[in-house]
Amino acid sequence: MGSTIGFTYDLKSDHPEHAEGPQEVLAELDVPETIDLVARALESGGHRIERIGNVHRLLERLPGLDVDIVFNICEGLGHRSREAEVPTILEVFGVPYVGSDGLTLSLTLDKVMAKKAFVADGVPTPRSFLANGKFSLKDLDGMKFPVIVKPCHEGSSKGISEDSIVRKKKDLKAQIAEVNRLYRQPAMVEEFIRGGEFTVLVIGNDPPEALEPVQIQIAGRLDLGDLVYTWRRLTSTDIEYVCPAKAPAGLKRRLCALAVAAYRAVDCRDFGRVDFRVDENGRPYVLEVNPLPSLSDEDVFPIISRAHGWTYEGLLLKIVDSARKRYGIT
Ligand SMILES: Nc1ncnc2c1ncn2[C@@H]1O[C@H](COP(=O)(O)OP(=O)(O)O)[C@@H](O)[C@H]1O
Ligand SMILES: [Mg+2]
């Protein structure tokens, strides 16, 4: 039977104060086309959709929001627990929702904190350290160059470009200071992995299921070397998604197993996407888990659906069904 599904989301257009500045600030937020696409996909499963909007619109509707479950893709703005706002408020009011809870959303948004969970669970991830203002050579502790310097709690490749790759110790301090200054947050310095890049969508709960890995092609290349997935590239035609991936079956199996291990390490629910780099010897490393991956039709959801013989709508409905099952909603 169909449910009434509340839909919470953050639109770029909710933030006219940033309209003039660098558009990268709003990189994680959605455009109306994606909201319409998701709403139509959910409706195709016989559900009734109640569009709510961002956290402020949600607060205006509570208490008394009359929905069976909420489909939440709010990214929030400003602080590192921003993605936790909507799930936590829904819990206060006892409203079921699709996807991970506030703890997982905050943990995964902070790359350094998420790494602690990966390391504790034996999930391979590049060596790294946190650099807040100061840095000493001791912090490197035998790490190999090149390294990449990223803002600690951003997503959507914010603050990442080829300039983020540092090849010599003497240049590291300046790059860390640049990230600290521009993004007003600590930086994570991480060993840079040349080779290939993959992303794996995991869905469901008991047990979670890894779907066909997607290989990232940049500027026509699968062997990426020093190329990285940047926000500027994302808005150009430089990035292509290859699925099924052109990689050995053994590597694909390993990526799937590690994607599930990473998903479990940060306690994801219903869905999540795990980003990998694979070194020149074919060894995969988890870069991060995205419990709120982009649902845009320009991102990986359509190509993954096709590789499984499903539609985009079918994939989204499977995710909703795993949440309904968790709550015992029939
Ligand atoms: N350690 C690394 N080695 C190689 N490339 C990296 C590394 N870390 C990040 N990148 C590149 O930067 C991109 C964005 O980094 P990621 O950690 O996934 O952050 P975001 O949250 O912005 O997606 C990756 O998709 C990859 O191309
Ligand atoms: Mg990523």
Short mmCIF file of C-alpha atoms and ligand atoms in Angstrom, two decimals:
data_model
loop_
_atom_site.label_atom_id
_atom_site.label_comp_id
_atom_site.label_asym_id
_atom_site.label_seq_id
_atom_site.Cartn_x
_atom_site.Cartn_y
_atom_site.Cartn_z
CA MET A 1 0.00 0.00 0.00
CA GLY A 2 1.18 3.54 -0.66
CA SER A 3 2.41 5.77 2.19
CA THR A 4 2.24 9.51 2.66
CA ILE A 5 5.86 10.61 2.33
CA GLY A 6 7.02 14.01 3.59
CA PHE A 7 9.93 15.33 1.50
CA THR A 8 12.60 17.54 3.07
CA TYR A 9 15.32 19.14 0.92
CA ASP A 10 17.55 22.20 0.64
CA LEU A 11 17.34 24.25 -2.53
CA LYS A 12 20.16 26.49 -3.69
CA SER A 13 17.47 29.14 -4.27
CA ASP A 14 16.68 29.21 -0.50
CA HIS A 15 19.95 31.08 -0.08
CA PRO A 16 19.82 34.26 -2.17
CA GLU A 17 22.47 35.74 0.17
CA HIS A 18 25.01 33.53 -1.64
CA ALA A 19 23.71 34.22 -5.17
CA GLU A 20 26.53 36.65 -5.93
CA GLY A 21 29.43 34.78 -4.29
CA PRO A 22 31.31 31.67 -5.43
CA GLN A 23 28.69 29.04 -6.35
CA GLU A 24 30.87 26.39 -4.74
CA VAL A 25 29.44 27.53 -1.36
CA LEU A 26 26.10 25.96 -2.29
CA ALA A 27 27.58 22.97 -4.14
CA GLU A 28 25.85 20.37 -1.96
CA LEU A 29 22.37 21.89 -2.26
CA ASP A 30 19.79 20.85 -4.83
CA VAL A 31 18.12 22.39 -7.87
CA PRO A 32 14.32 22.18 -8.48
CA GLU A 33 14.81 19.63 -11.29
CA THR A 34 16.23 17.07 -8.84
CA ILE A 35 13.42 17.70 -6.34
CA ASP A 36 10.81 17.15 -9.08
CA LEU A 37 12.62 14.04 -10.29
CA VAL A 38 12.70 12.49 -6.80
CA ALA A 39 9.07 13.44 -6.06
CA ARG A 40 7.90 11.85 -9.32
CA ALA A 41 9.95 8.71 -8.63
CA LEU A 42 8.34 8.33 -5.19
CA GLU A 43 4.86 8.98 -6.65
CA SER A 44 5.43 6.24 -9.23
CA GLY A 45 5.43 3.77 -6.32
CA GLY A 46 1.87 4.78 -5.41
CA HIS A 47 2.95 7.10 -2.59
CA ARG A 48 1.51 10.54 -1.89
CA ILE A 49 4.21 13.21 -1.58
CA GLU A 50 4.00 16.10 0.83
CA ARG A 51 6.68 18.63 -0.15
CA ILE A 52 8.08 20.27 2.98
CA GLY A 53 11.41 21.89 2.04
CA ASN A 54 14.20 22.89 4.42
CA VAL A 55 14.59 22.62 8.20
CA HIS A 56 12.77 25.94 8.81
CA ARG A 57 9.76 24.81 6.75
CA LEU A 58 9.81 21.53 8.69
CA LEU A 59 9.74 23.36 12.04
CA GLU A 60 6.71 25.38 10.88
CA ARG A 61 4.87 22.10 10.17
CA LEU A 62 5.67 20.46 13.51
CA PRO A 63 4.04 19.19 15.65
CA GLY A 64 1.12 17.69 13.74
CA LEU A 65 2.91 16.80 10.51
CA ASP A 66 0.64 14.11 9.11
CA VAL A 67 2.95 11.80 7.15
CA ASP A 68 3.91 8.12 7.48
CA ILE A 69 7.58 8.70 6.82
CA VAL A 70 9.92 11.48 5.62
CA PHE A 71 12.31 11.22 2.67
CA ASN A 72 15.10 13.53 3.75
CA ILE A 73 17.90 14.91 1.58
CA CYS A 74 18.59 18.14 3.53
CA GLU A 75 22.29 18.98 3.50
CA GLY A 76 22.06 22.05 5.76
CA LEU A 77 24.50 24.93 5.71
CA GLY A 78 27.28 26.20 7.91
CA HIS A 79 28.40 23.79 10.64
CA ARG A 80 29.67 20.23 10.70
CA SER A 81 26.48 18.79 12.24
CA ARG A 82 24.37 20.48 9.57
CA GLU A 83 23.12 17.25 8.02
CA ALA A 84 22.00 16.00 11.45
CA GLU A 85 19.45 18.78 11.97
CA VAL A 86 16.45 17.28 10.15
CA PRO A 87 16.84 13.64 11.29
CA THR A 88 17.31 14.72 14.92
CA ILE A 89 14.24 17.00 14.86
CA LEU A 90 12.20 14.19 13.30
CA GLU A 91 13.29 11.91 16.14
CA VAL A 92 12.19 14.47 18.73
CA PHE A 93 8.71 14.38 17.19
CA GLY A 94 8.70 10.61 16.61
CA VAL A 95 8.42 10.89 12.82
CA PRO A 96 10.01 7.97 10.87
CA TYR A 97 12.45 8.90 8.10
CA VAL A 98 14.46 7.30 5.32
CA GLY A 99 18.24 7.16 5.68
CA SER A 100 20.91 7.54 8.33
CA ASP A 101 20.52 9.30 11.67
CA GLY A 102 22.22 12.47 12.91
CA LEU A 103 25.17 10.65 14.43
CA THR A 104 26.11 8.97 11.14
CA LEU A 105 25.49 12.13 9.09
CA SER A 106 27.76 14.21 11.36
CA LEU A 107 30.44 11.54 11.67
CA THR A 108 30.76 11.12 7.91
CA LEU A 109 30.78 14.86 7.21
CA ASP A 110 33.92 15.17 9.34
CA LYS A 111 36.52 13.28 7.33
CA VAL A 112 38.95 12.94 10.24
CA MET A 113 36.29 11.52 12.58
CA ALA A 114 35.06 9.09 9.92
CA LYS A 115 38.61 7.83 9.44
CA LYS A 116 38.77 6.84 13.09
CA ALA A 117 35.80 4.55 12.51
CA PHE A 118 37.38 3.06 9.35
CA VAL A 119 40.70 2.45 11.09
CA ALA A 120 39.01 0.85 14.12
CA ASP A 121 37.13 -1.55 11.83
CA GLY A 122 40.15 -2.37 9.64
CA VAL A 123 38.74 -0.63 6.53
CA PRO A 124 41.74 0.46 4.40
CA THR A 125 41.96 4.25 4.05
CA PRO A 126 44.93 6.47 3.13
CA ARG A 127 47.10 7.62 6.03
CA SER A 128 46.30 11.13 7.22
CA PHE A 129 46.50 13.72 9.98
CA LEU A 130 44.50 16.72 11.12
CA ALA A 131 46.14 20.13 10.63
CA ASN A 132 44.57 22.99 12.50
CA GLY A 133 46.74 26.03 11.97
CA LYS A 134 50.00 24.56 13.14
CA PHE A 135 51.76 21.59 11.60
CA SER A 136 55.05 19.95 12.45
CA LEU A 137 57.13 17.49 10.46
CA LYS A 138 56.43 14.97 13.23
CA ASP A 139 52.78 14.90 12.11
CA LEU A 140 53.91 13.33 8.83
CA ASP A 141 55.10 10.26 10.76
CA GLY A 142 56.53 8.55 7.67
CA MET A 143 53.68 9.50 5.32
CA LYS A 144 54.60 9.44 1.64
CA PHE A 145 54.40 12.40 -0.74
CA PRO A 146 52.45 13.53 -2.68
CA VAL A 147 49.70 14.31 -0.18
CA ILE A 148 46.34 16.01 -0.66
CA VAL A 149 45.09 18.78 1.66
CA LYS A 150 41.29 18.91 2.04
CA PRO A 151 38.90 20.90 4.21
CA CYS A 152 37.97 18.63 7.10
CA HIS A 153 34.20 18.93 6.89
CA GLU A 154 33.04 19.74 3.39
CA GLY A 155 31.56 17.60 0.61
CA SER A 156 30.91 17.79 -3.14
CA SER A 157 34.65 18.29 -3.75
CA LYS A 158 34.49 21.75 -2.12
CA GLY A 159 37.98 23.11 -1.60
CA ILE A 160 39.55 20.41 -3.78
CA SER A 161 41.51 21.05 -6.97
CA GLU A 162 44.82 19.95 -8.48
CA ASP A 163 46.38 22.69 -6.27
CA SER A 164 45.36 20.60 -3.24
CA ILE A 165 48.06 18.07 -4.14
CA VAL A 166 51.35 18.87 -2.41
CA ARG A 167 54.49 17.21 -3.71
CA LYS A 168 57.14 18.70 -1.43
CA LYS A 169 57.31 19.09 2.35
CA LYS A 170 58.27 22.75 2.02
CA ASP A 171 54.95 23.59 0.31
CA LEU A 172 52.70 21.85 2.82
CA LYS A 173 52.41 24.60 5.41
CA ALA A 174 51.14 27.14 2.87
CA GLN A 175 48.48 24.80 1.49
CA ILE A 176 47.21 23.95 4.99
CA ALA A 177 47.04 27.67 5.85
CA GLU A 178 45.09 28.31 2.64
CA VAL A 179 42.42 25.72 3.54
CA ASN A 180 42.25 26.96 7.16
CA ARG A 181 41.81 30.53 5.94
CA LEU A 182 39.37 29.99 3.06
CA TYR A 183 37.16 27.39 4.75
CA ARG A 184 37.66 28.49 8.39
CA GLN A 185 38.19 24.90 9.51
CA PRO A 186 40.95 22.36 10.06
CA ALA A 187 42.51 20.61 7.09
CA MET A 188 43.04 16.92 6.59
CA VAL A 189 46.38 15.99 5.05
CA GLU A 190 46.13 12.59 3.37
CA GLU A 191 48.44 10.42 1.27
CA PHE A 192 47.52 10.91 -2.37
CA ILE A 193 46.54 7.72 -4.22
CA ARG A 194 47.32 7.71 -7.94
CA GLY A 195 45.56 5.17 -10.12
CA GLY A 196 41.80 4.77 -10.50
CA GLU A 197 38.68 6.08 -8.79
CA PHE A 198 35.45 4.21 -8.03
CA THR A 199 32.24 4.83 -6.15
CA VAL A 200 29.94 2.10 -4.83
CA LEU A 201 26.32 2.55 -3.79
CA VAL A 202 25.17 0.38 -0.89
CA ILE A 203 21.46 -0.09 -0.14
CA GLY A 204 19.42 -1.81 2.56
CA ASN A 205 20.11 -3.01 6.07
CA ASP A 206 20.02 -6.67 6.89
CA PRO A 207 22.23 -7.29 5.14
CA PRO A 208 23.31 -4.18 3.21
CA GLU A 209 23.85 -4.84 -0.50
CA ALA A 210 26.64 -3.25 -2.59
CA LEU A 211 25.52 -2.43 -6.14
CA GLU A 212 27.66 -2.43 -9.33
CA PRO A 213 30.77 -0.27 -8.78
CA VAL A 214 30.98 2.90 -10.90
CA GLN A 215 34.36 3.88 -12.34
CA ILE A 216 35.17 7.56 -12.65
CA GLN A 217 36.61 8.70 -15.97
CA ILE A 218 38.20 12.16 -15.97
CA ALA A 219 39.21 13.97 -19.16
CA GLY A 220 38.88 10.69 -21.07
CA ARG A 221 41.18 8.77 -18.69
CA LEU A 222 40.49 5.84 -16.35
CA ASP A 223 44.09 5.71 -15.14
CA LEU A 224 43.84 9.04 -13.37
CA GLY A 225 47.36 9.67 -12.13
CA ASP A 226 47.19 13.12 -10.51
CA LEU A 227 43.72 14.03 -11.80
CA VAL A 228 41.05 14.62 -9.17
CA TYR A 229 37.28 14.96 -9.11
CA THR A 230 36.83 18.69 -8.64
CA TRP A 231 33.77 20.88 -8.36
CA ARG A 232 34.79 22.72 -11.52
CA ARG A 233 35.07 19.43 -13.44
CA LEU A 234 31.69 18.34 -12.13
CA THR A 235 30.10 21.35 -13.77
CA SER A 236 31.93 20.67 -17.07
CA THR A 237 31.90 17.63 -19.36
CA ASP A 238 35.21 16.29 -18.04
CA ILE A 239 33.68 13.64 -15.79
CA GLU A 240 32.05 10.47 -17.07
CA TYR A 241 30.70 7.52 -15.15
CA VAL A 242 31.47 4.01 -16.37
CA CYS A 243 29.20 1.24 -15.10
CA PRO A 244 29.77 -1.70 -15.27
CA ALA A 245 33.34 -0.67 -14.45
CA LYS A 246 36.21 -1.68 -16.73
CA ALA A 247 38.06 -3.42 -13.91
CA PRO A 248 38.94 -7.03 -13.03
CA ALA A 249 36.15 -9.04 -11.37
CA GLY A 250 38.34 -9.59 -8.31
CA LEU A 251 38.79 -5.85 -7.76
CA LYS A 252 35.06 -5.23 -8.16
CA ARG A 253 34.28 -7.91 -5.57
CA ARG A 254 36.80 -6.37 -3.17
CA LEU A 255 35.31 -2.88 -3.70
CA CYS A 256 31.84 -4.24 -2.92
CA ALA A 257 32.99 -5.99 0.24
CA LEU A 258 34.86 -2.90 1.46
CA ALA A 259 31.92 -0.63 0.62
CA VAL A 260 29.70 -2.71 2.91
CA ALA A 261 32.40 -2.72 5.61
CA ALA A 262 32.73 1.10 5.42
CA TYR A 263 28.90 1.52 5.45
CA ARG A 264 28.75 -0.63 8.59
CA ALA A 265 31.72 1.13 10.23
CA VAL A 266 29.79 4.43 10.27
CA ASP A 267 26.41 2.74 10.88
CA CYS A 268 24.68 3.85 7.66
CA ARG A 269 21.04 2.98 7.08
CA ASP A 270 18.97 2.41 3.91
CA PHE A 271 21.53 3.86 1.48
CA GLY A 272 24.99 5.36 1.21
CA ARG A 273 27.74 5.78 -1.38
CA VAL A 274 31.36 4.93 -0.72
CA ASP A 275 34.18 6.71 -2.62
CA PHE A 276 37.44 4.87 -3.35
CA ARG A 277 40.82 5.45 -4.94
CA VAL A 278 42.69 2.33 -6.11
CA ASP A 279 46.49 2.50 -6.25
CA GLU A 280 48.71 1.36 -9.11
CA ASN A 281 48.98 -2.11 -7.50
CA GLY A 282 45.20 -2.50 -7.47
CA ARG A 283 44.83 -1.84 -3.72
CA PRO A 284 41.60 0.01 -2.86
CA TYR A 285 41.39 2.74 -0.21
CA VAL A 286 38.15 4.23 1.14
CA LEU A 287 38.14 8.04 0.93
CA GLU A 288 34.73 8.65 2.46
CA VAL A 289 31.14 7.46 2.94
CA ASN A 290 28.30 9.70 1.70
CA PRO A 291 25.04 8.82 3.52
CA LEU A 292 23.30 11.56 1.46
CA PRO A 293 24.65 10.96 -2.06
CA SER A 294 23.44 13.13 -4.93
CA LEU A 295 20.18 11.85 -6.46
CA SER A 296 20.53 14.12 -9.49
CA ASP A 297 20.02 12.44 -12.87
CA GLU A 298 23.44 13.80 -13.85
CA ASP A 299 25.05 11.78 -11.06
CA VAL A 300 25.50 8.01 -10.63
CA PHE A 301 21.97 6.82 -9.69
CA PRO A 302 20.66 6.42 -13.26
CA ILE A 303 23.71 4.51 -14.53
CA ILE A 304 23.74 2.17 -11.52
CA SER A 305 20.01 1.48 -11.96
CA ARG A 306 20.54 0.60 -15.62
CA ALA A 307 23.41 -1.76 -14.82
CA HIS A 308 21.00 -3.74 -12.60
CA GLY A 309 18.15 -3.65 -15.13
CA TRP A 310 16.15 -1.34 -12.85
CA THR A 311 14.81 2.15 -13.41
CA TYR A 312 15.89 5.21 -11.40
CA GLU A 313 12.42 5.15 -9.82
CA GLY A 314 12.79 1.46 -8.96
CA LEU A 315 16.09 2.10 -7.16
CA LEU A 316 14.66 4.97 -5.10
CA LEU A 317 11.62 2.89 -4.14
CA LYS A 318 13.87 0.05 -2.93
CA ILE A 319 15.58 2.54 -0.61
CA VAL A 320 12.22 3.78 0.73
CA ASP A 321 11.09 0.19 1.22
CA SER A 322 14.13 -0.67 3.30
CA ALA A 323 13.26 2.23 5.63
CA ARG A 324 9.57 1.24 5.77
CA LYS A 325 10.65 -2.30 6.67
CA ARG A 326 12.88 -0.99 9.49
CA TYR A 327 9.90 0.82 11.01
CA GLY A 328 7.41 -1.97 10.22
CA ILE A 329 5.34 0.35 7.98
CA THR A 330 3.18 -1.76 5.66
N1 LIG B 1 43.80 10.61 -0.88
C1 LIG B 1 43.38 10.89 -2.12
N2 LIG B 1 44.06 10.38 -3.19
C2 LIG B 1 43.66 10.67 -4.46
N3 LIG B 1 42.62 11.48 -4.77
C3 LIG B 1 41.91 11.99 -3.74
C4 LIG B 1 42.25 11.74 -2.38
N4 LIG B 1 41.37 12.40 -1.59
C5 LIG B 1 40.52 13.04 -2.43
N5 LIG B 1 40.84 12.80 -3.72
C6 LIG B 1 40.15 13.35 -4.91
O1 LIG B 1 39.30 14.42 -4.49
C7 LIG B 1 37.91 14.06 -4.68
C8 LIG B 1 37.05 14.54 -3.51
O2 LIG B 1 37.54 13.99 -2.31
P1 LIG B 1 36.59 13.29 -1.22
O3 LIG B 1 37.46 12.85 -0.09
O4 LIG B 1 35.73 12.24 -1.85
O5 LIG B 1 35.73 14.54 -0.71
P2 LIG B 1 34.28 15.14 -1.07
O6 LIG B 1 33.54 15.01 0.21
O7 LIG B 1 34.51 16.55 -1.43
O8 LIG B 1 33.69 14.30 -2.19
C9 LIG B 1 37.91 12.55 -4.83
O9 LIG B 1 36.79 12.13 -5.57
C10 LIG B 1 39.26 12.30 -5.53
O10 LIG B 1 39.19 12.56 -6.92
MG MG B 2 33.67 12.24 -2.43
#
